[in-house]
PDB file of C-alpha atoms in Angstrom:
ATOM      1  CA  MET A   1      -3.895 -41.654 -46.007  1.00 87.00           C
ATOM      2  CA  GLU A   2      -0.568 -40.699 -44.462  1.00 94.00           C
ATOM      3  CA  GLN A   3      -1.861 -41.332 -40.951  1.00 96.00           C
ATOM      4  CA  GLN A   4      -3.241 -44.786 -41.822  1.00 96.00           C
ATOM      5  CA  ILE A   5      -0.011 -45.689 -43.627  1.00 97.00           C
ATOM      6  CA  ALA A   6       2.065 -44.635 -40.606  1.00 98.00           C
ATOM      7  CA  ARG A   7      -0.134 -46.663 -38.241  1.00 98.00           C
ATOM      8  CA  MET A   8       0.136 -49.716 -40.485  1.00 98.00           C
ATOM      9  CA  GLN A   9       3.916 -49.385 -40.765  1.00 98.00           C
ATOM     10  CA  LYS A  10       4.095 -49.278 -36.960  1.00 98.00           C
ATOM     11  CA  HIS A  11       2.072 -52.500 -36.766  1.00 98.00           C
ATOM     12  CA  LEU A  12       4.191 -54.129 -39.470  1.00 98.00           C
ATOM     13  CA  ALA A  13       7.218 -53.503 -37.253  1.00 97.00           C
ATOM     14  CA  GLU A  14       5.548 -54.642 -34.010  1.00 96.00           C
ATOM     15  CA  VAL A  15       3.391 -57.664 -34.844  1.00 97.00           C
ATOM     16  CA  PRO A  16       6.234 -60.084 -35.629  1.00 96.00           C
ATOM     17  CA  ASP A  17       7.651 -59.303 -32.165  1.00 94.00           C
ATOM     18  CA  MET A  18       4.321 -60.252 -30.562  1.00 94.00           C
ATOM     19  CA  PHE A  19       4.789 -63.801 -31.848  1.00 95.00           C
ATOM     20  CA  ARG A  20       8.567 -64.053 -31.517  1.00 93.00           C
ATOM     21  CA  ASP A  21       9.616 -66.598 -28.908  1.00 88.00           C
ATOM     22  CA  ARG A  22       6.037 -67.806 -28.461  1.00 94.00           C
ATOM     23  CA  GLY A  23       5.436 -71.511 -28.612  1.00 93.00           C
ATOM     24  CA  GLU A  24       2.884 -73.096 -30.896  1.00 95.00           C
ATOM     25  CA  GLU A  25       0.911 -74.244 -27.864  1.00 95.00           C
ATOM     26  CA  GLU A  26       0.590 -70.683 -26.565  1.00 96.00           C
ATOM     27  CA  THR A  27      -0.414 -69.182 -29.924  1.00 97.00           C
ATOM     28  CA  ALA A  28      -2.914 -72.011 -30.528  1.00 97.00           C
ATOM     29  CA  ARG A  29      -4.576 -71.687 -27.100  1.00 96.00           C
ATOM     30  CA  ARG A  30      -8.186 -70.566 -27.324  1.00 96.00           C
ATOM     31  CA  PRO A  31      -9.206 -68.312 -24.417  1.00 93.00           C
ATOM     32  CA  ALA A  32     -12.685 -69.889 -24.287  1.00 94.00           C
ATOM     33  CA  PRO A  33     -14.770 -72.327 -26.297  1.00 94.00           C
ATOM     34  CA  GLY A  34     -15.824 -70.750 -29.569  1.00 93.00           C
ATOM     35  CA  LYS A  35     -13.150 -68.027 -29.350  1.00 96.00           C
ATOM     36  CA  TRP A  36     -10.237 -67.704 -31.753  1.00 97.00           C
ATOM     37  CA  SER A  37      -6.663 -68.452 -30.740  1.00 98.00           C
ATOM     38  CA  ALA A  38      -3.909 -65.874 -31.383  1.00 98.00           C
ATOM     39  CA  LYS A  39      -3.054 -67.701 -34.626  1.00 98.00           C
ATOM     40  CA  GLU A  40      -6.685 -67.600 -35.720  1.00 98.00           C
ATOM     41  CA  ILE A  41      -7.036 -63.899 -34.879  1.00 98.00           C
ATOM     42  CA  LEU A  42      -3.979 -63.100 -36.984  1.00 98.00           C
ATOM     43  CA  GLY A  43      -5.314 -65.446 -39.670  1.00 98.00           C
ATOM     44  CA  HIS A  44      -8.594 -63.530 -39.646  1.00 98.00           C
ATOM     45  CA  LEU A  45      -6.562 -60.373 -40.215  1.00 98.00           C
ATOM     46  CA  CYS A  46      -4.913 -62.109 -43.186  1.00 98.00           C
ATOM     47  CA  ASP A  47      -8.354 -62.888 -44.594  1.00 98.00           C
ATOM     48  CA  SER A  48      -9.381 -59.280 -44.009  1.00 98.00           C
ATOM     49  CA  ALA A  49      -6.259 -58.119 -45.853  1.00 98.00           C
ATOM     50  CA  ILE A  50      -6.948 -60.491 -48.768  1.00 98.00           C
ATOM     51  CA  ASN A  51     -10.484 -59.165 -49.153  1.00 98.00           C
ATOM     52  CA  ASN A  52      -9.694 -55.515 -48.539  1.00 98.00           C
ATOM     53  CA  LEU A  53      -6.621 -55.397 -50.755  1.00 98.00           C
ATOM     54  CA  ALA A  54      -8.844 -56.447 -53.670  1.00 98.00           C
ATOM     55  CA  ARG A  55     -11.507 -53.949 -52.591  1.00 98.00           C
ATOM     56  CA  PHE A  56      -9.011 -51.079 -52.421  1.00 98.00           C
ATOM     57  CA  VAL A  57      -7.765 -51.811 -55.935  1.00 98.00           C
ATOM     58  CA  ARG A  58     -11.182 -52.428 -57.473  1.00 98.00           C
ATOM     59  CA  ALA A  59     -12.786 -49.383 -55.832  1.00 98.00           C
ATOM     60  CA  GLN A  60     -10.289 -47.201 -57.693  1.00 97.00           C
ATOM     61  CA  THR A  61     -11.479 -48.473 -61.081  1.00 94.00           C
ATOM     62  CA  GLU A  62     -15.085 -49.673 -60.626  1.00 95.00           C
ATOM     63  CA  GLN A  63     -17.549 -46.955 -59.734  1.00 94.00           C
ATOM     64  CA  PRO A  64     -19.535 -47.279 -57.655  1.00 96.00           C
ATOM     65  CA  TYR A  65     -17.881 -50.315 -56.131  1.00 98.00           C
ATOM     66  CA  ALA A  66     -20.211 -52.755 -54.342  1.00 98.00           C
ATOM     67  CA  LEU A  67     -18.472 -54.722 -51.575  1.00 97.00           C
ATOM     68  CA  ILE A  68     -19.066 -58.438 -51.432  1.00 94.00           C
ATOM     69  CA  PRO A  69     -19.088 -59.702 -47.830  1.00 95.00           C
ATOM     70  CA  TYR A  70     -17.265 -62.882 -46.827  1.00 96.00           C
ATOM     71  CA  GLN A  71     -17.940 -65.485 -44.139  1.00 97.00           C
ATOM     72  CA  GLN A  72     -15.228 -64.751 -41.570  1.00 97.00           C
ATOM     73  CA  ASP A  73     -15.500 -67.880 -39.425  1.00 97.00           C
ATOM     74  CA  GLU A  74     -15.633 -70.133 -42.472  1.00 98.00           C
ATOM     75  CA  TRP A  75     -12.566 -68.442 -43.979  1.00 98.00           C
ATOM     76  CA  VAL A  76     -10.604 -69.002 -40.740  1.00 98.00           C
ATOM     77  CA  LYS A  77     -11.580 -72.687 -40.774  1.00 98.00           C
ATOM     78  CA  ALA A  78     -10.901 -73.125 -44.504  1.00 98.00           C
ATOM     79  CA  GLN A  79      -7.459 -71.540 -44.185  1.00 98.00           C
ATOM     80  CA  ALA A  80      -6.683 -73.937 -41.268  1.00 98.00           C
ATOM     81  CA  TYR A  81      -4.811 -71.270 -39.335  1.00 98.00           C
ATOM     82  CA  GLN A  82      -5.041 -73.249 -36.097  1.00 98.00           C
ATOM     83  CA  ALA A  83      -2.975 -76.079 -37.615  1.00 97.00           C
ATOM     84  CA  ARG A  84      -0.401 -73.865 -39.349  1.00 98.00           C
ATOM     85  CA  PRO A  85       2.867 -72.646 -37.821  1.00 97.00           C
ATOM     86  CA  ALA A  86       2.530 -69.185 -36.288  1.00 97.00           C
ATOM     87  CA  PHE A  87       5.595 -67.860 -38.144  1.00 97.00           C
ATOM     88  CA  GLU A  88       3.921 -68.730 -41.460  1.00 98.00           C
ATOM     89  CA  ILE A  89       0.799 -66.744 -40.552  1.00 98.00           C
ATOM     90  CA  VAL A  90       2.925 -63.797 -39.406  1.00 98.00           C
ATOM     91  CA  GLN A  91       4.761 -63.825 -42.743  1.00 98.00           C
ATOM     92  CA  LEU A  92       1.488 -63.947 -44.676  1.00 98.00           C
ATOM     93  CA  TRP A  93      -0.003 -61.108 -42.625  1.00 98.00           C
ATOM     94  CA  SER A  94       3.121 -58.991 -43.079  1.00 98.00           C
ATOM     95  CA  SER A  95       3.298 -59.547 -46.813  1.00 98.00           C
ATOM     96  CA  LEU A  96      -0.385 -58.816 -47.392  1.00 98.00           C
ATOM     97  CA  ASN A  97      -0.280 -55.638 -45.352  1.00 98.00           C
ATOM     98  CA  ARG A  98       2.866 -54.378 -47.061  1.00 98.00           C
ATOM     99  CA  SER A  99       0.798 -54.674 -50.256  1.00 98.00           C
ATOM    100  CA  VAL A 100      -2.090 -52.780 -48.652  1.00 98.00           C
ATOM    101  CA  VAL A 101       0.323 -49.999 -47.660  1.00 98.00           C
ATOM    102  CA  ALA A 102       1.711 -49.866 -51.218  1.00 98.00           C
ATOM    103  CA  VAL A 103      -1.810 -49.506 -52.656  1.00 98.00           C
ATOM    104  CA  MET A 104      -2.665 -46.774 -50.141  1.00 98.00           C
ATOM    105  CA  ALA A 105       0.556 -44.903 -50.891  1.00 98.00           C
ATOM    106  CA  ALA A 106       0.084 -45.084 -54.677  1.00 98.00           C
ATOM    107  CA  MET A 107      -3.596 -44.158 -54.692  1.00 97.00           C
ATOM    108  CA  PRO A 108      -4.405 -40.871 -56.457  1.00 97.00           C
ATOM    109  CA  PRO A 109      -5.951 -38.379 -53.998  1.00 96.00           C
ATOM    110  CA  ALA A 110      -9.160 -38.132 -56.033  1.00 97.00           C
ATOM    111  CA  ALA A 111      -9.761 -41.872 -55.619  1.00 98.00           C
ATOM    112  CA  CYS A 112     -10.177 -41.376 -51.870  1.00 97.00           C
ATOM    113  CA  GLU A 113     -13.672 -40.080 -52.532  1.00 97.00           C
ATOM    114  CA  HIS A 114     -14.764 -42.968 -54.773  1.00 98.00           C
ATOM    115  CA  ALA A 115     -18.063 -44.500 -53.701  1.00 98.00           C
ATOM    116  CA  CYS A 116     -18.172 -47.906 -52.024  1.00 98.00           C
ATOM    117  CA  ILE A 117     -21.511 -49.553 -51.345  1.00 98.00           C
ATOM    118  CA  LEU A 118     -21.643 -51.715 -48.212  1.00 97.00           C
ATOM    119  CA  ALA A 119     -23.757 -54.869 -47.940  1.00 96.00           C
ATOM    120  CA  ASP A 120     -26.508 -52.957 -46.106  1.00 97.00           C
ATOM    121  CA  GLY A 121     -26.734 -50.414 -48.958  1.00 97.00           C
ATOM    122  CA  THR A 122     -24.856 -47.641 -47.154  1.00 98.00           C
ATOM    123  CA  THR A 123     -22.494 -45.667 -49.382  1.00 98.00           C
ATOM    124  CA  VAL A 124     -19.094 -44.706 -47.956  1.00 98.00           C
ATOM    125  CA  SER A 125     -15.932 -43.298 -49.493  1.00 98.00           C
ATOM    126  CA  LEU A 126     -12.871 -45.381 -50.257  1.00 98.00           C
ATOM    127  CA  ARG A 127     -11.056 -43.233 -47.670  1.00 98.00           C
ATOM    128  CA  TRP A 128     -13.623 -44.304 -45.040  1.00 98.00           C
ATOM    129  CA  LEU A 129     -13.202 -47.940 -46.055  1.00 98.00           C
ATOM    130  CA  MET A 130      -9.422 -47.734 -45.660  1.00 98.00           C
ATOM    131  CA  GLU A 131      -9.697 -45.972 -42.307  1.00 98.00           C
ATOM    132  CA  ASP A 132     -12.162 -48.622 -41.149  1.00 98.00           C
ATOM    133  CA  TYR A 133      -9.746 -51.360 -42.257  1.00 98.00           C
ATOM    134  CA  VAL A 134      -6.974 -49.940 -40.064  1.00 98.00           C
ATOM    135  CA  ALA A 135      -9.363 -49.500 -37.097  1.00 98.00           C
ATOM    136  CA  HIS A 136     -10.575 -53.101 -37.508  1.00 98.00           C
ATOM    137  CA  MET A 137      -6.980 -54.318 -37.569  1.00 98.00           C
ATOM    138  CA  GLU A 138      -6.124 -52.346 -34.438  1.00 98.00           C
ATOM    139  CA  HIS A 139      -9.143 -53.754 -32.610  1.00 98.00           C
ATOM    140  CA  HIS A 140      -7.930 -57.307 -33.256  1.00 98.00           C
ATOM    141  CA  LEU A 141      -4.286 -56.446 -32.554  1.00 98.00           C
ATOM    142  CA  GLY A 142      -5.466 -55.234 -29.136  1.00 96.00           C
ATOM    143  CA  GLN A 143      -7.111 -58.634 -28.596  1.00 95.00           C
ATOM    144  CA  LEU A 144      -3.884 -60.332 -29.629  1.00 96.00           C
ATOM    145  CA  SER A 145      -1.836 -58.230 -27.265  1.00 94.00           C
ATOM    146  CA  ARG A 146      -4.109 -59.071 -24.332  1.00 93.00           C
ATOM    147  CA  GLN A 147      -4.277 -62.744 -25.279  1.00 93.00           C
ATOM    148  CA  LEU A 148      -0.484 -63.023 -25.500  1.00 92.00           C
ATOM    149  CA  GLY A 149      -0.052 -61.111 -22.229  1.00 84.00           C
ATOM    150  CA  GLN A 150       1.396 -57.964 -23.738  1.00 67.00           C
ATOM    151  CA  GLY A 151      -1.298 -55.451 -22.961  1.00 54.00           C
TER     152      GLY A 151
END
């Protein structure tokens, strides 16, 4: 988990800078109809953190742990990220992911191999789930960087 923790700490340091000195109009701009704005992408990552933080805790104590999927587009709409100030979403994202890092750092090594059952019935380890979480985050952070003209 050390590698995932280090990658997340790097992102925790960098993401606030991506939004610093950006106007609300720029962060709310959608690149195309039906596509998320920068605020909505970061909001989606907040929703991912909310769901995965609970998964990472529960998978340590409930075996096997069956993941419950969530409706990503509906969560973004329900959270109204597009209408919220960007700095507020950045703070939420940062706080949630500091909690994710704390859970990763405190997790007993044996828990890494706990079974997690995906919606399609596939069984993966908790380690795999955490690695996938970081990869998913980095995919969307790459989108953010391109959308905000930083990549």
